[in-house]
GROMACS .gro file of C-alpha atoms in nm:
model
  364
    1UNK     CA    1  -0.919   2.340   2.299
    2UNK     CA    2  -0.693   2.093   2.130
    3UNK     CA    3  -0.546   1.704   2.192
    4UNK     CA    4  -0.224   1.598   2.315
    5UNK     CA    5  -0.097   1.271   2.171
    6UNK     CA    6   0.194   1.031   2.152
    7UNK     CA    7   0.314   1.023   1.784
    8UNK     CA    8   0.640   0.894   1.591
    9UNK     CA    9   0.793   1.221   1.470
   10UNK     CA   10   1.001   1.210   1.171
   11UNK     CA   11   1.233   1.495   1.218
   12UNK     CA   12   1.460   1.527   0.902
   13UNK     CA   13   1.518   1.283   0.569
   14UNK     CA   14   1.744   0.982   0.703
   15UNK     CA   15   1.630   1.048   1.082
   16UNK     CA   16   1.490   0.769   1.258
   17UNK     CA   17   1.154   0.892   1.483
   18UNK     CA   18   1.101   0.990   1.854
   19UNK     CA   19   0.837   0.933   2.034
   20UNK     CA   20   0.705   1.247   2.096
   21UNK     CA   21   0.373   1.493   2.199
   22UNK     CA   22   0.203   1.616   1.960
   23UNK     CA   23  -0.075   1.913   1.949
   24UNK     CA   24  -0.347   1.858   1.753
   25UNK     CA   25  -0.627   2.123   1.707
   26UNK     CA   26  -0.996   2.079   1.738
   27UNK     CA   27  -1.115   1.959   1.402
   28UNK     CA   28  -1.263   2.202   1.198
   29UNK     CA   29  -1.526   2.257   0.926
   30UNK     CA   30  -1.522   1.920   0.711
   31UNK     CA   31  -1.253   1.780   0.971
   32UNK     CA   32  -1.304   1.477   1.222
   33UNK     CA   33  -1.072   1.366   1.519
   34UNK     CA   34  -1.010   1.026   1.497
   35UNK     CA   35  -0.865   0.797   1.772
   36UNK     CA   36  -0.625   0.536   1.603
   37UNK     CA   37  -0.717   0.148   1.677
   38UNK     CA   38  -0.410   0.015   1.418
   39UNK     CA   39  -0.175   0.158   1.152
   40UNK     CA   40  -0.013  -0.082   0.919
   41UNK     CA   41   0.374   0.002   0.832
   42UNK     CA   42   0.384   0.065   0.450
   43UNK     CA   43   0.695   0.051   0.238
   44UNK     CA   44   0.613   0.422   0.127
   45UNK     CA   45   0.680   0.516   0.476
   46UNK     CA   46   1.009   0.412   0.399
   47UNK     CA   47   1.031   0.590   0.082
   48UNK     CA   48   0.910   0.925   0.229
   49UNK     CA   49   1.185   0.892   0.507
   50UNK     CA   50   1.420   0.840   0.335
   51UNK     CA   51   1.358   1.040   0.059
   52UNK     CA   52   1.246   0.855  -0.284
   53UNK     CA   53   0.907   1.055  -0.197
   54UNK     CA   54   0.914   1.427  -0.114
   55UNK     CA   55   0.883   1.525   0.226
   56UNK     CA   56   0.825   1.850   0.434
   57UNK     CA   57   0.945   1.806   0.800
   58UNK     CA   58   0.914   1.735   1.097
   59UNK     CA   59   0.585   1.496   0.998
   60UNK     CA   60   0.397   1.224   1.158
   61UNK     CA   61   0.423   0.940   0.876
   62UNK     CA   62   0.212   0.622   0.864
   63UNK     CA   63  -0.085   0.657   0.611
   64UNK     CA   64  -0.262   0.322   0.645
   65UNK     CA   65  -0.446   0.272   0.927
   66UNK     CA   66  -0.836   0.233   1.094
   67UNK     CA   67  -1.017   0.376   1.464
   68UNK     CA   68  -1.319   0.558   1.587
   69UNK     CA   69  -1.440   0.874   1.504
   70UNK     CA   70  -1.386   1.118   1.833
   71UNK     CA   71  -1.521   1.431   1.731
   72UNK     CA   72  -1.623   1.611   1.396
   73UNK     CA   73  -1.598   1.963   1.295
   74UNK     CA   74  -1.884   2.195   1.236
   75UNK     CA   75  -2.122   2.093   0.914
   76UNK     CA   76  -1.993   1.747   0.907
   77UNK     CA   77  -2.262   1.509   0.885
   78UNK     CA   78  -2.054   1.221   0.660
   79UNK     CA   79  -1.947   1.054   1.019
   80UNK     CA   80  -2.023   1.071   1.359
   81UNK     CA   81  -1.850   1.016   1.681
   82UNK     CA   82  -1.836   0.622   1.796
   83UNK     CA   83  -1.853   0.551   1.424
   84UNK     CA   84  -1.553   0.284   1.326
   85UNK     CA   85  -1.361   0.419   1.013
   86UNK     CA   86  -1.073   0.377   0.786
   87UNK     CA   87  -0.812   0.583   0.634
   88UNK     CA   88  -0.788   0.686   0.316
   89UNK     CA   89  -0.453   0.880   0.226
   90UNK     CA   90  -0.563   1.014  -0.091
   91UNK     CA   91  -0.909   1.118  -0.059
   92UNK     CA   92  -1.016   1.218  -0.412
   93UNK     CA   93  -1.158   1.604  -0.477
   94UNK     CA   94  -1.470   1.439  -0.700
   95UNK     CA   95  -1.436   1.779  -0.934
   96UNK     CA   96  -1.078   1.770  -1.131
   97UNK     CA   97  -1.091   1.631  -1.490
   98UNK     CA   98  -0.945   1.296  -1.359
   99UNK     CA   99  -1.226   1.275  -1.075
  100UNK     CA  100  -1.476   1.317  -1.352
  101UNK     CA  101  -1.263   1.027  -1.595
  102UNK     CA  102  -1.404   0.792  -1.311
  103UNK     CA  103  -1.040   0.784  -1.241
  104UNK     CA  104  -1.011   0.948  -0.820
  105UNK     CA  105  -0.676   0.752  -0.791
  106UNK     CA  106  -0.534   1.017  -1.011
  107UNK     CA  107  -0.715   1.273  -0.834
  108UNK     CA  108  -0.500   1.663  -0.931
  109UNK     CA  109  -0.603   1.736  -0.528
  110UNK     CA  110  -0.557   1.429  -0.358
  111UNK     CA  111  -0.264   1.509  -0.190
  112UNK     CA  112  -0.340   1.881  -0.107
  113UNK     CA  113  -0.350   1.806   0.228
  114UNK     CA  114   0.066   1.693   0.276
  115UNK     CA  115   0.112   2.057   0.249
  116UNK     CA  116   0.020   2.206   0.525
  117UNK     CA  117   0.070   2.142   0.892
  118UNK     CA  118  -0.183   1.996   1.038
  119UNK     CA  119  -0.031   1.958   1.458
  120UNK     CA  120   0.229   2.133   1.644
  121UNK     CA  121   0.513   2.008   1.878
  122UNK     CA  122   0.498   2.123   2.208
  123UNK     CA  123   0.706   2.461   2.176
  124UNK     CA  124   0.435   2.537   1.859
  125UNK     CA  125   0.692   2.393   1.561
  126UNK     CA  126   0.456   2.299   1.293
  127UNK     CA  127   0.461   1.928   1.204
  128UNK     CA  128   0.306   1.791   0.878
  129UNK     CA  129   0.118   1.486   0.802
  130UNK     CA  130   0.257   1.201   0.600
  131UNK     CA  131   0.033   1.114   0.295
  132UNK     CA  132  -0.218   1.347   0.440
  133UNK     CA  133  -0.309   1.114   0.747
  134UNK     CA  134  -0.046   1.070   1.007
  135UNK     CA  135  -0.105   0.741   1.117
  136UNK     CA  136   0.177   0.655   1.332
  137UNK     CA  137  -0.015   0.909   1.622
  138UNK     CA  138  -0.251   0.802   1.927
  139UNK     CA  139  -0.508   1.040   1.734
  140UNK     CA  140  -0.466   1.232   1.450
  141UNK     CA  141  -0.742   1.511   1.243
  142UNK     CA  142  -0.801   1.446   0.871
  143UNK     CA  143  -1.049   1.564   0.599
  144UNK     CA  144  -1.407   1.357   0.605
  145UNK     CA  145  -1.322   1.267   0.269
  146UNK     CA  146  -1.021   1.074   0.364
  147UNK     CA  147  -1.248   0.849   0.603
  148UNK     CA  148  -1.422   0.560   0.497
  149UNK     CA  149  -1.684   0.391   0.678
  150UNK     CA  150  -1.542   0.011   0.811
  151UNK     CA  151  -1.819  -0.247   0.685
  152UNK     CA  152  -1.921  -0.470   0.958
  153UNK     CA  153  -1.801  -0.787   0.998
  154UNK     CA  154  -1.426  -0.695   1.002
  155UNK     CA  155  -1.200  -0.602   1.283
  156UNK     CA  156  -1.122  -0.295   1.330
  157UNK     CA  157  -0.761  -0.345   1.412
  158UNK     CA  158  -0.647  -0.567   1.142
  159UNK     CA  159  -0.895  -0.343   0.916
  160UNK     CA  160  -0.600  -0.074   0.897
  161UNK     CA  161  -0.436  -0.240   0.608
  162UNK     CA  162  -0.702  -0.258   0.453
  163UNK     CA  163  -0.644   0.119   0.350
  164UNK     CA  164  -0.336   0.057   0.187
  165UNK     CA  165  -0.162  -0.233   0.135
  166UNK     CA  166  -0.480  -0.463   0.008
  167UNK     CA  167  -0.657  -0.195  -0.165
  168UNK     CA  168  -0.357  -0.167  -0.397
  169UNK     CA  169  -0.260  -0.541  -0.431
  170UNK     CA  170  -0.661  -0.623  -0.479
  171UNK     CA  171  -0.643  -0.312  -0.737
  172UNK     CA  172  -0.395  -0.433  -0.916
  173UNK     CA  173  -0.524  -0.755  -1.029
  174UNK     CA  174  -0.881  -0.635  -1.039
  175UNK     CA  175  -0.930  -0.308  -1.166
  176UNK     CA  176  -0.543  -0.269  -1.339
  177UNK     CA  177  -0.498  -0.630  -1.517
  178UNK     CA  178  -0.785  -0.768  -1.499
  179UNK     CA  179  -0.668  -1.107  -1.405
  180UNK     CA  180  -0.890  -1.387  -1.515
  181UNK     CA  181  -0.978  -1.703  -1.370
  182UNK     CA  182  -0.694  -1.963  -1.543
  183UNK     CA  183  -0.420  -1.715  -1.638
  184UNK     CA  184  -0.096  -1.734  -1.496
  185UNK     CA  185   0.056  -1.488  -1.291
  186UNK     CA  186   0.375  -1.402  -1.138
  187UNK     CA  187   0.445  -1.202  -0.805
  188UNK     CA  188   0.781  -1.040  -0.749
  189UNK     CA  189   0.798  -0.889  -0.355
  190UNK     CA  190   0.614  -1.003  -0.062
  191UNK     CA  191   0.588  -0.711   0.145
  192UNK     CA  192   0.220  -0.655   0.219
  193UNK     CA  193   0.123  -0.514  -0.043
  194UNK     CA  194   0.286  -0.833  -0.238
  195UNK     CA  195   0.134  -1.069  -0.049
  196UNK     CA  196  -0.247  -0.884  -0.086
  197UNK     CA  197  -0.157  -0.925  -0.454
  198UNK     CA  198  -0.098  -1.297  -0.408
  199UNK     CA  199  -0.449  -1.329  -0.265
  200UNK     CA  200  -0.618  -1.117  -0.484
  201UNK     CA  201  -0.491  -1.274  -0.755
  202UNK     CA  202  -0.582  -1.649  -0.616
  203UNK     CA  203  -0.943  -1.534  -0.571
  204UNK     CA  204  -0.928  -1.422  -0.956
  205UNK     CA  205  -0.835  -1.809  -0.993
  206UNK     CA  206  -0.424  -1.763  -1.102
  207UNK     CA  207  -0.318  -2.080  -1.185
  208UNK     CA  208  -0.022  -2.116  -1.181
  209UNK     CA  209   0.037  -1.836  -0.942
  210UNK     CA  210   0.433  -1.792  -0.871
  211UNK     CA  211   0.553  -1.593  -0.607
  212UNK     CA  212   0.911  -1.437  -0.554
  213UNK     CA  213   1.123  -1.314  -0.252
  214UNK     CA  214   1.464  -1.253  -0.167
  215UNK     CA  215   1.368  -1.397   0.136
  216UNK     CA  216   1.367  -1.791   0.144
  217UNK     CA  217   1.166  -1.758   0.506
  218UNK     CA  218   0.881  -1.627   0.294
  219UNK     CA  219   0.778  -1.955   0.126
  220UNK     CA  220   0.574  -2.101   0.378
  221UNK     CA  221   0.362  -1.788   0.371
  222UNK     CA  222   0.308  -1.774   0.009
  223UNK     CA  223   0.188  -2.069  -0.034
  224UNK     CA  224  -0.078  -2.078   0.239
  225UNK     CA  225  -0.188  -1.751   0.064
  226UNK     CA  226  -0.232  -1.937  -0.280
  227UNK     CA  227   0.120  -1.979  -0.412
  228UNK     CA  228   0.122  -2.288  -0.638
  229UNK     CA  229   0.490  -2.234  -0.660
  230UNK     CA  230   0.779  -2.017  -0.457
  231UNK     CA  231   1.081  -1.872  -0.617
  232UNK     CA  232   1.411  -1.731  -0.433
  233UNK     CA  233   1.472  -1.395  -0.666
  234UNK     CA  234   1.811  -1.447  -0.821
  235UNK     CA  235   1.972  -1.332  -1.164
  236UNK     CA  236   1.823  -1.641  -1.321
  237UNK     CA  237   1.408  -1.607  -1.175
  238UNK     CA  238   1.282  -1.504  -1.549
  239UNK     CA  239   1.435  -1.791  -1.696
  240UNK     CA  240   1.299  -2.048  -1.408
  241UNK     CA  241   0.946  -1.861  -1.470
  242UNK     CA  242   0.959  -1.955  -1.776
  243UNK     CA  243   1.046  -2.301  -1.702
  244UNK     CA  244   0.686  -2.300  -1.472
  245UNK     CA  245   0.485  -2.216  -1.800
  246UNK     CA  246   0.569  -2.409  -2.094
  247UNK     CA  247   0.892  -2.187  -2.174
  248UNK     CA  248   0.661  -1.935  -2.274
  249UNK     CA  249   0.636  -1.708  -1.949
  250UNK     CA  250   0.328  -1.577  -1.745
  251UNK     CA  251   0.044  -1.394  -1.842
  252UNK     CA  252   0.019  -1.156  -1.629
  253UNK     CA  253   0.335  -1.014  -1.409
  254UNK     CA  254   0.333  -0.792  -1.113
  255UNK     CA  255   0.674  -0.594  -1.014
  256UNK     CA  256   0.602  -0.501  -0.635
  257UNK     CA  257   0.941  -0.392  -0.542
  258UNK     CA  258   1.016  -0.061  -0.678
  259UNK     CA  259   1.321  -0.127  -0.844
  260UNK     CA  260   1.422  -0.121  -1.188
  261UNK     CA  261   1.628  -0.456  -1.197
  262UNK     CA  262   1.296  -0.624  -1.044
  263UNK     CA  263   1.088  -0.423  -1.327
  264UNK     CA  264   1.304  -0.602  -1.594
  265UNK     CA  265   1.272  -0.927  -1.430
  266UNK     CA  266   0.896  -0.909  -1.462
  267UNK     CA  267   0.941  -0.824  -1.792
  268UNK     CA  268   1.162  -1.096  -1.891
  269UNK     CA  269   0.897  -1.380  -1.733
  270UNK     CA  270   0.614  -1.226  -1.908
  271UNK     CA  271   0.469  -1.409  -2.232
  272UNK     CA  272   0.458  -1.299  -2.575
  273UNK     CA  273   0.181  -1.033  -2.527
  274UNK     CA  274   0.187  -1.072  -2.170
  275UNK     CA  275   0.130  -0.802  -1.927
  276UNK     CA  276   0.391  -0.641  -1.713
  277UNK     CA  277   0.195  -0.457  -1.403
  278UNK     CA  278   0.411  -0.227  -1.152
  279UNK     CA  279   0.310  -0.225  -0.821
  280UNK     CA  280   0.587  -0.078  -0.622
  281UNK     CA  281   0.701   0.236  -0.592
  282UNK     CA  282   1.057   0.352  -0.721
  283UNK     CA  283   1.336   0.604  -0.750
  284UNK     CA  284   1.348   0.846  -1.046
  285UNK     CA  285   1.684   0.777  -1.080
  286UNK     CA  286   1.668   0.440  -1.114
  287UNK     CA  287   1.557   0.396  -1.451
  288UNK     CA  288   1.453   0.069  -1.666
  289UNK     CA  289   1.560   0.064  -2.031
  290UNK     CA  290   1.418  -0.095  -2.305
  291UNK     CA  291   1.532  -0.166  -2.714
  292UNK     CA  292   1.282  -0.078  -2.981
  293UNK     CA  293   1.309  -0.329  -3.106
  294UNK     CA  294   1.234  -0.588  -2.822
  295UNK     CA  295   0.889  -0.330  -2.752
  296UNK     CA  296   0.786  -0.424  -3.083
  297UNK     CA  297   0.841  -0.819  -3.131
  298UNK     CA  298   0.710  -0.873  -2.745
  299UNK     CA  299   0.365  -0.734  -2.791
  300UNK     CA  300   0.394  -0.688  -2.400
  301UNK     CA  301   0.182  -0.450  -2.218
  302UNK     CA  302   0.390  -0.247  -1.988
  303UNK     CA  303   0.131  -0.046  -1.700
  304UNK     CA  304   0.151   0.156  -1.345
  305UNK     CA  305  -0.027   0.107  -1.082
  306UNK     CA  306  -0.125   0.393  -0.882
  307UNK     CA  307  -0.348   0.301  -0.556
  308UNK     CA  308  -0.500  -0.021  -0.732
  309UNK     CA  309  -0.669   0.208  -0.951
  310UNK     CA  310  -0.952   0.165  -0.637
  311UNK     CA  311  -1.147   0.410  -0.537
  312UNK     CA  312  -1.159   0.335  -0.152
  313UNK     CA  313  -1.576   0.411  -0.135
  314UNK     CA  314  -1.651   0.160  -0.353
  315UNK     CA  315  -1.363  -0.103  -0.293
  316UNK     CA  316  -1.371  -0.134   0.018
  317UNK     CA  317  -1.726  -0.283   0.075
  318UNK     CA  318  -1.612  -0.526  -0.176
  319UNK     CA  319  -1.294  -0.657   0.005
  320UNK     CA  320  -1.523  -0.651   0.379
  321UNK     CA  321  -1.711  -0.897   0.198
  322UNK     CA  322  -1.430  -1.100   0.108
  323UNK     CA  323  -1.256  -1.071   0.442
  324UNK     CA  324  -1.626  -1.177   0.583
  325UNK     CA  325  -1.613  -1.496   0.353
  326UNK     CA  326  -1.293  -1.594   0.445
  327UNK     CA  327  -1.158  -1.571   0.088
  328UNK     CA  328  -0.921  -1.258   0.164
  329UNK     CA  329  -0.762  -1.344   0.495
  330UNK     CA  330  -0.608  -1.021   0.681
  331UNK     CA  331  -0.476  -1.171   0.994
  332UNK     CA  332  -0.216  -1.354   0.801
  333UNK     CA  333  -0.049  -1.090   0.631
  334UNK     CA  334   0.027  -0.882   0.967
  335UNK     CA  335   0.384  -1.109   1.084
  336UNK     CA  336   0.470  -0.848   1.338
  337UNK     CA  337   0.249  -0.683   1.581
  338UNK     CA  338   0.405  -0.368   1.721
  339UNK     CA  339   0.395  -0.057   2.020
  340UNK     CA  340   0.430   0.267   1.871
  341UNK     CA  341   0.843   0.249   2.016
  342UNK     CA  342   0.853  -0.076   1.751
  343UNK     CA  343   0.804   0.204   1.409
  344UNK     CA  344   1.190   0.213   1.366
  345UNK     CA  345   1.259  -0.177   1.401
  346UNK     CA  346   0.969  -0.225   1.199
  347UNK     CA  347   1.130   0.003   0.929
  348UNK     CA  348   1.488  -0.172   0.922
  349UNK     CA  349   1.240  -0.508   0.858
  350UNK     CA  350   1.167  -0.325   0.563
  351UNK     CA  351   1.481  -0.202   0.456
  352UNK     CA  352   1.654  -0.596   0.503
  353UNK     CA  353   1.334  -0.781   0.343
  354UNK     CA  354   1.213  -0.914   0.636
  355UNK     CA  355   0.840  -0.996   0.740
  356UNK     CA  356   0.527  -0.929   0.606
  357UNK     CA  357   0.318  -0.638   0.744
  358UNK     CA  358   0.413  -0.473   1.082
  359UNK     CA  359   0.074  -0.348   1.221
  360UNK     CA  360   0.053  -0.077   1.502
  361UNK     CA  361  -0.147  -0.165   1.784
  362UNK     CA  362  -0.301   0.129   2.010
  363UNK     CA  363  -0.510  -0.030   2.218
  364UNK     CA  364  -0.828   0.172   2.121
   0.00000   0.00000   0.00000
């Protein structure tokens, strides 16, 4: 037995995707079928298209998403069919050396699953899964491990970026810098993940909390998020940072871009001993440099951020009850609401700056 579905195949690096059928197989031990409700367009969908993340093709990308278990494999007792779950793209082994650091965002097999085809095409040509999930499908079969269950209390559609974008933006302030409540903090990017940030770190109680865009249109949005100021990103944004805070700069920065110039910008608006936190994910070749000599006198703390540091099981309860309380507001974040046809427009959003978070809607 196996599952046709309508997915958004990625064919080749640089391709834009076709709607097309895909074949999945009836899940397997430890495996559940899961019909898609949502799926939230990420910027590292982006990046795996068009190459700044490594790739095996054809694949079904889209990673962060949330819909209803369908049917489970044999032995699997974690979830059951009817049961509303979310995706988690990199579902943590709970045995490697980082696992047992407390540290399953740097699980060694977390991404095991990218490397092997997990559907067909309808003449039997393997396709892969992007970031171990593929999202941007009707239905798609993953691990049990990379399902968690959704908390009630939240819907299940705008629940999908939940699984991505706001785990790693509520992360970042909470688990990576450790924002707290009367320390200023600075933004740069508001993509979703940017924007989850700029809630995450209002809750914390950022004051002042500055946000920065390229994209002027973006203001109104950042400040009914918790932006106490809005910034257009030019060559001089460290130097009118500074301007916000005394002259001194913020406490806490957060580079959610992926790009070096944006990295040094950060940089530049953090304090004296400051804390420079990067969010977004980047090229290898584009590198940031940095004099001795500036490392020393700065006392700044320069950090990654991989995944928010969360571990989805435990975070994720956490940010239901926020979304439940009305601090951590999901619906506001998602500025385009998209067929499965809208994946490619949605990406060229990306690529010019535009929106917030384009969300998938199946239907289910």
């Amino acid at each position: 037995m196996s599952t046709t579905v309508r997915a958004a195949v990625f064919s080749a690096t640089g391709a834009s995707p076709e709607i097309r059928d895909v074949v999945l197989p009836d899940p397997g031990p430890g495996q559940a079928l899961v019909r898609m409700s949502a799926a939230g367009v990420c910027h590292s969908d982006l990046s795996l298209s068009d190459g700044t993340l490594p790739q095996t093709w054809p694949a079904v990308l889209g990673h962060e998403g949330a819909g209803t278990v369908e049917a489970v494999g044999p032995g699997v007792t974690e979830v059951a069919p009817g049961q509303r779950v979310i995706l988690n793209w990199a579902p943590p082994c709970r045995s490697c050396w980082f696992c047992a650091q407390d540290e399953p965002h740097l699980c060694e097999h977390a991404l095991d699953g990218t490397l092997s085809p997990y559907a067909e095409l309808g003449d039997g040509t393997p396709v892969y899964p992007g970031l171990n999930t593929g999202a941007f499908a009707e239905a798609t079969v993953v691990p049990v491990g990379a399902l968690v269950p959704l908390p009630e209390g939240v819907d299940p559609a705008v629940a999908a970026v939940l699984g991505c974008a706001v785990l790693t933006g509520w992360g970042a302030v909470n688990n990576v810098a450790r924002l707290r409540p009367g320390r200023s903090a600075l933004v740069l990017g508001l993509g979703g993940v940017g924007l989850s940030l700029l809630q995450a770190a209002r809750i914390a109680g950022a004051d002042p909390l500055v946000a920065v865009d390229a994209s002027p249109e973006k203001e109104e949005l950042a400040r009914s998020l918790g932006a106490t100021d809005f910034l257009v990103a030019d060559d001089d944004t460290h130097r009118a940072v500074r301007r916000l805070t005394g002259g001194r700069g913020v406490d806490h920065a957060f580079e959610v871009v992926g790009r070096a110039s944006v990295v040094r910008t950060a940089w530049n608006a953090a304090r004296r001993g400051g804390t420079v936190t990067v969010v977004g994910v980047g090229s290898h070749r584009d590198e940031v440099s940095f004099s001795a000599l500036e490392l020393f006198h700065q006392a700044r703390t320069l950090q990654g951020c991989v995944y928010g540091s969360s571990d989805p099981v435990r975070d994720i309860p956490l940010l239901a009850e926020a979304v439940r309380s009305g601090e951590l507001r999901l619906a506001e974040m998602i500025t385009d609401e998209i067929p499965l046809e809208g994946v490619p427009e949605a990406f060229e959003r990306m690529r010019r700056g535009r929106g917030g978070r384009s969300l998938v809607r199946f239907g289910a």
